[in-house]
Amino acid sequence: MKVKQLALLALLAGATYGASAANRPAGYTTICTEGKTCSVAANTNVAYGRSDKFTYKVLSGSFVCGEVTFGAGTKVAGGTNECSAPSGTASSSTSSTAPSSSSSSKSSTAPSSSSSSSVPSSSSSSKSSSSSSSKSSSSTSSGGANNVTLSAWPGCPAYPNPTAASTVQLSGTIVVPAGQTYDGGGQRFQLSNGGQAEGQAPLFELQEGATLRNVVIGNLAADGVHCLGSCTVFNTWWEDVGEDAATALGAPGTTMRVDCGGSFLGTDKTFQHNGQGTLYISRFVADNWQSKGGKFYRSCGDCTGNKGPRTVIIENSRIHNHQTIVGVNSSYTNGTPPDHATLRNLILLRWNGEIEVCHTFKGVVDHNGSSSDAGDEWSTTTCTVAPSDITAVDKTGGSKKTGIAPGNGPDPSPVNRIQENWTY
């Protein structure tokens, strides 16, 4: 009798494990197993993995179910990995192991700028203030490579330069589950709008521990990417920033990491920080070449339940044509601790007005009034940045110069200076 009871308990334990650790996400159907060749319809979001651990990638046509397609280190140990697609998606599989994948990466052909400095520089293309970006509601429109004026930071993957045929029109937000990876394969994703209207949905919502990689967001950019906790955004490019490029919403102790990629044509805020915790940005390039203004980062000034501290770290990045690099709250009306910004090795260019490197505000709560201006700061409790952390780009020959707002420091600020021949 005791043996039977133990056997029953073992059977129940196995059933419980099977229910809690699936080899495919909810709503997905297995299309083939590891090492086999699967075939899916165009722009299918495929999951690879097992035991509730998956890497996602948008694929078209035939591909091998394995790391050759989803990347080294994506295989989950302990059993056979599976490839699955949303239930009802047309698919097939064979036993062939020919290494093919629908994803491709193309490098940008934008011409390089001439630089008289050894500081890593990006490529440039001719842009004038009369250029315009489309914000239409057509699903076939896109930001396009013509908006991308800077090449990737050295050591990062090149801008994928997706074709119109590899543009994915979404009908709603893609939610990347906790701990999972979504690999866009260098394709362009569109949702809606792309203007400055408040309350737009994001294209991607990253839950705790999720990773987004190899994605291009076109001009129907809505509210970009939302990070609900700790998350990683790698090699993501915004061809035409919508309401915001990305928003950090995590609680204290969380970190949103943005590494490699770039953003273009922003008009207001690029990175918005509404939660607490840390937003860490590295090896990033950005150019608001049309508006020649806006803030690269802003700690929310008047959110519901607004409070500090928030932490932002930006390093090893090139930022063109932004009025403000970081906007942080040096105090809050509710008395919570101030924000803290750390800036290191930034290359900055703006030839139509001074750049506010670290600009401070007084944060308010629940939209109770406006967040008031407190000025620019250098090497303070709120702003850990020294002139040696900044390299300002002047035009070759010195006809145009990048102005740096002095704030509490000397005017002009003794930042590093180089000359490059950009065609702004």
GROMACS .gro file of C-alpha atoms in nm:
model
  424
    1MET     CA    1   0.000   0.000   0.000
    2LYS     CA    2   0.280   0.236   0.089
    3VAL     CA    3   0.453   0.159  -0.241
    4LYS     CA    4   0.134   0.246  -0.430
    5GLN     CA    5   0.102   0.573  -0.238
    6LEU     CA    6   0.463   0.665  -0.325
    7ALA     CA    7   0.403   0.579  -0.689
    8LEU     CA    8   0.092   0.796  -0.691
    9LEU     CA    9   0.282   1.085  -0.533
   10ALA     CA   10   0.557   1.050  -0.793
   11LEU     CA   11   0.298   1.052  -1.071
   12LEU     CA   12   0.134   1.365  -0.928
   13ALA     CA   13   0.471   1.535  -0.891
   14GLY     CA   14   0.547   1.462  -1.256
   15ALA     CA   15   0.211   1.598  -1.362
   16THR     CA   16   0.265   1.911  -1.154
   17TYR     CA   17   0.608   1.966  -1.306
   18GLY     CA   18   0.472   1.915  -1.657
   19ALA     CA   19   0.204   2.176  -1.594
   20SER     CA   20   0.446   2.431  -1.453
   21ALA     CA   21   0.735   2.387  -1.698
   22ALA     CA   22   0.617   2.377  -2.058
   23ASN     CA   23   0.831   2.341  -2.369
   24ARG     CA   24   0.632   2.607  -2.551
   25PRO     CA   25   0.476   2.939  -2.442
   26ALA     CA   26   0.104   2.956  -2.371
   27GLY     CA   27  -0.089   2.988  -2.697
   28TYR     CA   28   0.198   2.840  -2.902
   29THR     CA   29   0.221   2.506  -3.086
   30THR     CA   30   0.542   2.308  -3.140
   31ILE     CA   31   0.639   2.309  -3.509
   32CYS     CA   32   0.967   2.117  -3.488
   33THR     CA   33   1.237   2.009  -3.246
   34GLU     CA   34   1.602   2.093  -3.211
   35GLY     CA   35   1.822   2.027  -3.516
   36LYS     CA   36   1.533   2.006  -3.761
   37THR     CA   37   1.439   2.256  -4.030
   38CYS     CA   38   1.109   2.435  -3.979
   39SER     CA   39   0.914   2.652  -4.221
   40VAL     CA   40   0.681   2.934  -4.117
   41ALA     CA   41   0.477   3.204  -4.282
   42ALA     CA   42   0.625   3.552  -4.325
   43ASN     CA   43   0.696   3.749  -4.008
   44THR     CA   44   0.611   3.473  -3.761
   45ASN     CA   45   0.716   3.522  -3.399
   46VAL     CA   46   0.893   3.191  -3.321
   47ALA     CA   47   0.988   3.074  -2.970
   48TYR     CA   48   1.288   2.845  -2.910
   49GLY     CA   49   1.361   2.668  -2.582
   50ARG     CA   50   1.213   2.442  -2.319
   51SER     CA   51   1.100   2.430  -1.957
   52ASP     CA   52   0.944   2.779  -1.965
   53LYS     CA   53   1.265   2.944  -2.090
   54PHE     CA   54   1.245   3.084  -2.443
   55THR     CA   55   1.419   3.308  -2.693
   56TYR     CA   56   1.187   3.477  -2.946
   57LYS     CA   57   1.269   3.576  -3.302
   58VAL     CA   58   1.058   3.696  -3.594
   59LEU     CA   59   1.131   3.464  -3.889
   60SER     CA   60   1.007   3.398  -4.241
   61GLY     CA   61   1.037   3.079  -4.446
   62SER     CA   62   1.280   2.798  -4.360
   63PHE     CA   63   1.518   2.796  -4.065
   64VAL     CA   64   1.701   2.550  -3.844
   65CYS     CA   65   1.560   2.502  -3.496
   66GLY     CA   66   1.867   2.569  -3.286
   67GLU     CA   67   2.140   2.808  -3.185
   68VAL     CA   68   2.246   2.855  -3.548
   69THR     CA   69   1.927   3.064  -3.585
   70PHE     CA   70   1.859   3.196  -3.236
   71GLY     CA   71   2.217   3.266  -3.129
   72ALA     CA   72   2.487   3.106  -2.918
   73GLY     CA   73   2.384   3.036  -2.561
   74THR     CA   74   2.009   3.025  -2.630
   75LYS     CA   75   1.978   2.647  -2.592
   76VAL     CA   76   1.823   2.549  -2.259
   77ALA     CA   77   2.004   2.258  -2.094
   78GLY     CA   78   1.830   1.951  -1.957
   79GLY     CA   79   1.637   1.819  -2.255
   80THR     CA   80   1.532   1.863  -2.616
   81ASN     CA   81   1.457   2.221  -2.714
   82GLU     CA   82   1.156   2.297  -2.933
   83CYS     CA   83   1.058   2.565  -3.182
   84SER     CA   84   0.699   2.681  -3.157
   85ALA     CA   85   0.475   2.937  -3.323
   86PRO     CA   86   0.144   3.098  -3.229
   87SER     CA   87  -0.134   2.840  -3.257
   88GLY     CA   88  -0.301   2.852  -3.598
   89THR     CA   89   0.015   2.969  -3.779
   90ALA     CA   90   0.095   2.781  -4.100
   91SER     CA   91   0.416   2.581  -4.056
   92SER     CA   92   0.604   2.264  -4.150
   93SER     CA   93   0.922   2.080  -4.055
   94THR     CA   94   1.181   1.843  -4.205
   95SER     CA   95   1.480   1.654  -4.069
   96SER     CA   96   1.726   1.862  -4.273
   97THR     CA   97   1.991   2.052  -4.080
   98ALA     CA   98   2.094   2.297  -4.352
   99PRO     CA   99   2.190   2.617  -4.168
  100SER     CA  100   1.953   2.879  -4.304
  101SER     CA  101   1.775   3.170  -4.144
  102SER     CA  102   1.546   3.438  -4.272
  103SER     CA  103   1.719   3.710  -4.074
  104SER     CA  104   1.994   3.922  -4.228
  105SER     CA  105   2.207   4.215  -4.123
  106LYS     CA  106   2.316   4.496  -4.353
  107SER     CA  107   2.554   4.776  -4.275
  108SER     CA  108   2.470   5.138  -4.334
  109THR     CA  109   2.620   5.307  -4.640
  110ALA     CA  110   2.602   5.660  -4.502
  111PRO     CA  111   2.922   5.851  -4.589
  112SER     CA  112   3.174   5.917  -4.312
  113SER     CA  113   3.258   6.253  -4.167
  114SER     CA  114   3.616   6.373  -4.158
  115SER     CA  115   3.755   6.402  -3.807
  116SER     CA  116   4.077   6.559  -3.678
  117SER     CA  117   4.056   6.364  -3.353
  118SER     CA  118   4.128   6.010  -3.246
  119VAL     CA  119   3.801   6.002  -3.051
  120PRO     CA  120   3.575   5.736  -3.211
  121SER     CA  121   3.346   5.909  -3.459
  122SER     CA  122   3.038   5.800  -3.648
  123SER     CA  123   2.937   5.841  -4.009
  124SER     CA  124   2.733   6.131  -4.136
  125SER     CA  125   2.507   6.207  -4.426
  126SER     CA  126   2.384   6.538  -4.554
  127LYS     CA  127   2.072   6.655  -4.371
  128SER     CA  128   1.910   6.995  -4.381
  129SER     CA  129   1.651   7.150  -4.153
  130SER     CA  130   1.402   7.141  -4.438
  131SER     CA  131   1.402   6.760  -4.439
  132SER     CA  132   1.084   6.607  -4.303
  133SER     CA  133   0.981   6.274  -4.157
  134SER     CA  134   0.652   6.105  -4.227
  135LYS     CA  135   0.413   6.036  -3.939
  136SER     CA  136   0.136   5.888  -4.149
  137SER     CA  137  -0.091   5.606  -4.039
  138SER     CA  138  -0.006   5.391  -4.341
  139SER     CA  139   0.130   5.051  -4.245
  140THR     CA  140   0.369   5.063  -4.540
  141SER     CA  141   0.543   5.384  -4.438
  142SER     CA  142   0.861   5.370  -4.234
  143GLY     CA  143   1.128   5.585  -4.078
  144GLY     CA  144   1.381   5.458  -4.327
  145ALA     CA  145   1.759   5.455  -4.354
  146ASN     CA  146   1.759   5.815  -4.473
  147ASN     CA  147   1.684   5.924  -4.117
  148VAL     CA  148   1.988   5.743  -3.975
  149THR     CA  149   2.274   5.995  -3.978
  150LEU     CA  150   2.514   5.820  -3.739
  151SER     CA  151   2.674   5.479  -3.762
  152ALA     CA  152   2.698   5.248  -3.465
  153TRP     CA  153   2.935   5.316  -3.177
  154PRO     CA  154   3.264   5.126  -3.232
  155GLY     CA  155   3.231   4.764  -3.127
  156CYS     CA  156   2.852   4.758  -3.171
  157PRO     CA  157   2.655   4.590  -3.453
  158ALA     CA  158   2.584   4.811  -3.755
  159TYR     CA  159   2.239   4.959  -3.817
  160PRO     CA  160   2.053   4.669  -3.987
  161ASN     CA  161   1.904   4.886  -4.266
  162PRO     CA  162   1.596   4.665  -4.318
  163THR     CA  163   1.413   4.665  -4.650
  164ALA     CA  164   1.048   4.759  -4.689
  165ALA     CA  165   0.972   4.389  -4.734
  166SER     CA  166   1.104   4.313  -4.386
  167THR     CA  167   0.878   4.565  -4.213
  168VAL     CA  168   0.643   4.408  -3.957
  169GLN     CA  169   0.313   4.591  -3.896
  170LEU     CA  170   0.194   4.512  -3.545
  171SER     CA  171  -0.170   4.514  -3.436
  172GLY     CA  172  -0.083   4.553  -3.068
  173THR     CA  173   0.197   4.553  -2.812
  174ILE     CA  174   0.439   4.259  -2.806
  175VAL     CA  175   0.483   4.152  -2.444
  176VAL     CA  176   0.819   3.986  -2.374
  177PRO     CA  177   0.764   3.759  -2.070
  178ALA     CA  178   0.981   3.772  -1.760
  179GLY     CA  179   1.328   3.632  -1.819
  180GLN     CA  180   1.274   3.577  -2.192
  181THR     CA  181   1.454   3.722  -2.497
  182TYR     CA  182   1.288   3.869  -2.806
  183ASP     CA  183   1.520   3.888  -3.109
  184GLY     CA  184   1.377   4.095  -3.392
  185GLY     CA  185   1.635   3.973  -3.643
  186GLY     CA  186   1.706   4.327  -3.763
  187GLN     CA  187   1.353   4.377  -3.895
  188ARG     CA  188   1.159   4.704  -3.876
  189PHE     CA  189   0.852   4.713  -3.650
  190GLN     CA  190   0.561   4.956  -3.677
  191LEU     CA  191   0.254   5.008  -3.459
  192SER     CA  192   0.071   5.342  -3.490
  193ASN     CA  193   0.086   5.720  -3.469
  194GLY     CA  194   0.440   5.823  -3.379
  195GLY     CA  195   0.354   6.179  -3.277
  196GLN     CA  196   0.367   6.341  -2.933
  197ALA     CA  197   0.018   6.244  -2.813
  198GLU     CA  198   0.027   6.122  -2.452
  199GLY     CA  199  -0.090   5.775  -2.349
  200GLN     CA  200   0.016   5.579  -2.657
  201ALA     CA  201   0.083   5.206  -2.627
  202PRO     CA  202   0.439   5.074  -2.660
  203LEU     CA  203   0.549   4.843  -2.939
  204PHE     CA  204   0.731   4.628  -2.684
  205GLU     CA  205   0.661   4.574  -2.314
  206LEU     CA  206   0.950   4.408  -2.130
  207GLN     CA  207   0.863   4.228  -1.810
  208GLU     CA  208   1.111   4.162  -1.528
  209GLY     CA  209   1.443   4.028  -1.662
  210ALA     CA  210   1.335   4.038  -2.028
  211THR     CA  211   1.569   4.122  -2.317
  212LEU     CA  212   1.494   4.297  -2.647
  213ARG     CA  213   1.760   4.278  -2.918
  214ASN     CA  214   1.819   4.345  -3.288
  215VAL     CA  215   1.509   4.555  -3.345
  216VAL     CA  216   1.445   4.857  -3.568
  217ILE     CA  217   1.146   5.079  -3.483
  218GLY     CA  218   1.010   5.281  -3.775
  219ASN     CA  219   0.816   5.606  -3.781
  220LEU     CA  220   0.489   5.452  -3.655
  221ALA     CA  221   0.672   5.434  -3.325
  222ALA     CA  222   0.388   5.496  -3.074
  223ASP     CA  223   0.551   5.495  -2.727
  224GLY     CA  224   0.847   5.277  -2.817
  225VAL     CA  225   0.960   5.037  -2.546
  226HIS     CA  226   0.835   5.006  -2.187
  227CYS     CA  227   1.054   4.834  -1.927
  228LEU     CA  228   0.854   4.720  -1.622
  229GLY     CA  229   1.149   4.609  -1.407
  230SER     CA  230   1.508   4.514  -1.477
  231CYS     CA  231   1.553   4.461  -1.851
  232THR     CA  232   1.807   4.479  -2.134
  233VAL     CA  233   1.763   4.658  -2.468
  234PHE     CA  234   2.046   4.569  -2.707
  235ASN     CA  235   2.111   4.694  -3.061
  236THR     CA  236   1.774   4.863  -3.094
  237TRP     CA  237   1.734   5.151  -3.343
  238TRP     CA  238   1.462   5.415  -3.348
  239GLU     CA  239   1.450   5.562  -3.700
  240ASP     CA  240   1.195   5.824  -3.595
  241VAL     CA  241   1.121   5.859  -3.222
  242GLY     CA  242   0.751   5.873  -3.135
  243GLU     CA  243   0.611   5.989  -2.800
  244ASP     CA  244   0.932   5.859  -2.633
  245ALA     CA  245   1.186   5.602  -2.748
  246ALA     CA  246   1.178   5.408  -2.422
  247THR     CA  247   1.039   5.445  -2.071
  248ALA     CA  248   1.187   5.296  -1.752
  249LEU     CA  249   0.906   5.198  -1.513
  250GLY     CA  250   1.088   4.969  -1.270
  251ALA     CA  251   1.076   4.985  -0.891
  252PRO     CA  252   1.373   5.080  -0.670
  253GLY     CA  253   1.659   4.836  -0.716
  254THR     CA  254   1.583   4.761  -1.082
  255THR     CA  255   1.807   4.850  -1.378
  256MET     CA  256   1.711   4.914  -1.739
  257ARG     CA  257   2.021   4.863  -1.956
  258VAL     CA  258   2.039   5.010  -2.307
  259ASP     CA  259   2.349   4.902  -2.498
  260CYS     CA  260   2.429   4.979  -2.864
  261GLY     CA  261   2.178   5.112  -3.116
  262GLY     CA  262   2.060   5.463  -3.192
  263SER     CA  263   1.769   5.709  -3.205
  264PHE     CA  264   1.678   5.979  -3.455
  265LEU     CA  265   1.431   6.261  -3.515
  266GLY     CA  266   1.317   6.305  -3.156
  267THR     CA  267   1.140   6.628  -3.071
  268ASP     CA  268   1.078   6.606  -2.696
  269LYS     CA  269   1.220   6.326  -2.477
  270THR     CA  270   1.413   6.022  -2.600
  271PHE     CA  271   1.446   5.825  -2.274
  272GLN     CA  272   1.180   5.884  -2.007
  273HIS     CA  273   1.225   5.768  -1.645
  274ASN     CA  274   0.890   5.732  -1.463
  275GLY     CA  275   0.977   5.453  -1.221
  276GLN     CA  276   1.272   5.450  -0.985
  277GLY     CA  277   1.585   5.240  -0.996
  278THR     CA  278   1.857   5.296  -1.259
  279LEU     CA  279   1.860   5.365  -1.633
  280TYR     CA  280   2.202   5.277  -1.777
  281ILE     CA  281   2.281   5.378  -2.138
  282SER     CA  282   2.608   5.291  -2.311
  283ARG     CA  283   2.754   5.283  -2.664
  284PHE     CA  284   2.454   5.467  -2.804
  285VAL     CA  285   2.422   5.724  -3.085
  286ALA     CA  286   2.143   5.982  -3.124
  287ASP     CA  287   2.067   6.270  -3.359
  288ASN     CA  288   1.765   6.502  -3.356
  289TRP     CA  289   1.888   6.653  -3.681
  290GLN     CA  290   1.549   6.800  -3.775
  291SER     CA  291   1.427   6.957  -3.449
  292LYS     CA  292   1.778   7.028  -3.317
  293GLY     CA  293   1.634   7.017  -2.967
  294GLY     CA  294   1.469   6.796  -2.709
  295LYS     CA  295   1.603   6.607  -2.408
  296PHE     CA  296   1.799   6.284  -2.441
  297TYR     CA  297   1.696   6.175  -2.088
  298ARG     CA  298   1.434   6.313  -1.848
  299SER     CA  299   1.346   6.206  -1.498
  300CYS     CA  300   0.972   6.263  -1.472
  301GLY     CA  301   0.893   6.608  -1.336
  302ASP     CA  302   0.528   6.572  -1.239
  303CYS     CA  303   0.418   6.206  -1.246
  304THR     CA  304   0.146   6.059  -1.027
  305GLY     CA  305   0.325   5.943  -0.713
  306ASN     CA  306   0.641   6.115  -0.836
  307LYS     CA  307   0.941   6.061  -0.607
  308GLY     CA  308   1.315   6.013  -0.601
  309PRO     CA  309   1.573   5.904  -0.615
  310ARG     CA  310   1.625   5.800  -0.977
  311THR     CA  311   1.969   5.717  -1.114
  312VAL     CA  312   2.087   5.761  -1.473
  313ILE     CA  313   2.428   5.662  -1.609
  314ILE     CA  314   2.524   5.750  -1.967
  315GLU     CA  315   2.868   5.669  -2.103
  316ASN     CA  316   3.057   5.609  -2.427
  317SER     CA  317   2.791   5.769  -2.647
  318ARG     CA  318   2.760   6.028  -2.926
  319ILE     CA  319   2.464   6.267  -2.907
  320HIS     CA  320   2.395   6.529  -3.176
  321ASN     CA  321   2.142   6.813  -3.186
  322HIS     CA  322   1.982   6.779  -2.842
  323GLN     CA  323   1.925   7.084  -2.624
  324THR     CA  324   1.950   6.883  -2.300
  325ILE     CA  325   2.146   6.564  -2.239
  326VAL     CA  326   1.994   6.480  -1.900
  327GLY     CA  327   1.716   6.650  -1.707
  328VAL     CA  328   1.709   6.537  -1.343
  329ASN     CA  329   1.530   6.646  -1.026
  330SER     CA  330   1.768   6.792  -0.770
  331SER     CA  331   1.478   6.807  -0.524
  332TYR     CA  332   1.114   6.697  -0.488
  333THR     CA  333   0.827   6.883  -0.328
  334ASN     CA  334   0.749   6.574  -0.117
  335GLY     CA  335   1.101   6.573   0.028
  336THR     CA  336   1.216   6.242  -0.122
  337PRO     CA  337   1.589   6.212  -0.210
  338PRO     CA  338   1.719   6.382  -0.525
  339ASP     CA  339   1.812   6.208  -0.849
  340HIS     CA  340   2.169   6.132  -0.947
  341ALA     CA  341   2.322   6.148  -1.296
  342THR     CA  342   2.665   6.017  -1.397
  343LEU     CA  343   2.801   6.108  -1.743
  344ARG     CA  344   3.126   5.974  -1.889
  345ASN     CA  345   3.294   6.002  -2.231
  346LEU     CA  346   3.018   6.174  -2.426
  347ILE     CA  347   3.068   6.329  -2.772
  348LEU     CA  348   2.825   6.619  -2.820
  349LEU     CA  349   2.737   6.840  -3.118
  350ARG     CA  350   2.486   7.124  -3.151
  351TRP     CA  351   2.557   7.427  -3.368
  352ASN     CA  352   2.234   7.623  -3.314
  353GLY     CA  353   2.251   7.688  -2.938
  354GLU     CA  354   2.409   7.578  -2.612
  355ILE     CA  355   2.379   7.225  -2.478
  356GLU     CA  356   2.257   7.178  -2.121
  357VAL     CA  357   2.467   6.881  -2.017
  358CYS     CA  358   2.309   6.816  -1.675
  359HIS     CA  359   2.004   7.033  -1.618
  360THR     CA  360   1.823   7.021  -1.285
  361PHE     CA  361   1.460   7.071  -1.188
  362LYS     CA  362   1.237   7.062  -0.880
  363GLY     CA  363   1.004   6.764  -0.914
  364VAL     CA  364   0.637   6.792  -0.821
  365VAL     CA  365   0.381   6.524  -0.738
  366ASP     CA  366   0.058   6.420  -0.909
  367HIS     CA  367   0.069   6.700  -1.170
  368ASN     CA  368   0.042   6.954  -0.888
  369GLY     CA  369   0.194   7.246  -1.076
  370SER     CA  370   0.489   7.245  -1.313
  371SER     CA  371   0.835   7.112  -1.251
  372SER     CA  372   1.043   7.428  -1.199
  373ASP     CA  373   1.384   7.495  -1.350
  374ALA     CA  374   1.685   7.483  -1.113
  375GLY     CA  375   1.971   7.533  -1.361
  376ASP     CA  376   2.274   7.350  -1.498
  377GLU     CA  377   2.520   7.178  -1.264
  378TRP     CA  378   2.871   7.030  -1.287
  379SER     CA  379   3.033   6.802  -1.028
  380THR     CA  380   2.756   6.820  -0.769
  381THR     CA  381   2.563   6.568  -0.563
  382THR     CA  382   2.303   6.551  -0.840
  383CYS     CA  383   2.534   6.575  -1.143
  384THR     CA  384   2.852   6.366  -1.148
  385VAL     CA  385   3.005   6.509  -1.466
  386ALA     CA  386   3.322   6.710  -1.520
  387PRO     CA  387   3.430   6.903  -1.833
  388SER     CA  388   3.685   6.627  -1.900
  389ASP     CA  389   3.393   6.384  -1.951
  390ILE     CA  390   3.264   6.587  -2.247
  391THR     CA  391   3.402   6.623  -2.601
  392ALA     CA  392   3.238   6.903  -2.800
  393VAL     CA  393   3.241   6.887  -3.181
  394ASP     CA  394   3.315   7.206  -3.377
  395LYS     CA  395   3.297   7.234  -3.754
  396THR     CA  396   3.625   7.188  -3.938
  397GLY     CA  397   3.775   7.536  -3.976
  398GLY     CA  398   3.589   7.664  -3.671
  399SER     CA  399   3.300   7.837  -3.851
  400LYS     CA  400   3.047   7.663  -3.622
  401LYS     CA  401   3.099   7.564  -3.260
  402THR     CA  402   2.917   7.352  -3.005
  403GLY     CA  403   2.815   7.571  -2.713
  404ILE     CA  404   2.810   7.423  -2.363
  405ALA     CA  405   2.594   7.588  -2.095
  406PRO     CA  406   2.824   7.679  -1.803
  407GLY     CA  407   2.575   7.643  -1.516
  408ASN     CA  408   2.770   7.657  -1.189
  409GLY     CA  409   3.102   7.624  -1.378
  410PRO     CA  410   3.322   7.865  -1.577
  411ASP     CA  411   3.209   8.007  -1.909
  412PRO     CA  412   3.319   7.879  -2.149
  413SER     CA  413   3.331   7.534  -1.993
  414PRO     CA  414   3.678   7.380  -2.047
  415VAL     CA  415   3.553   7.067  -2.225
  416ASN     CA  416   3.757   6.870  -2.479
  417ARG     CA  417   3.713   6.994  -2.837
  418ILE     CA  418   3.754   6.829  -3.177
  419GLN     CA  419   3.673   6.937  -3.532
  420GLU     CA  420   3.461   6.737  -3.778
  421ASN     CA  421   3.301   6.828  -4.109
  422TRP     CA  422   2.932   6.752  -4.051
  423THR     CA  423   2.687   6.900  -4.304
  424TYR     CA  424   2.423   7.041  -4.067
   0.00000   0.00000   0.00000
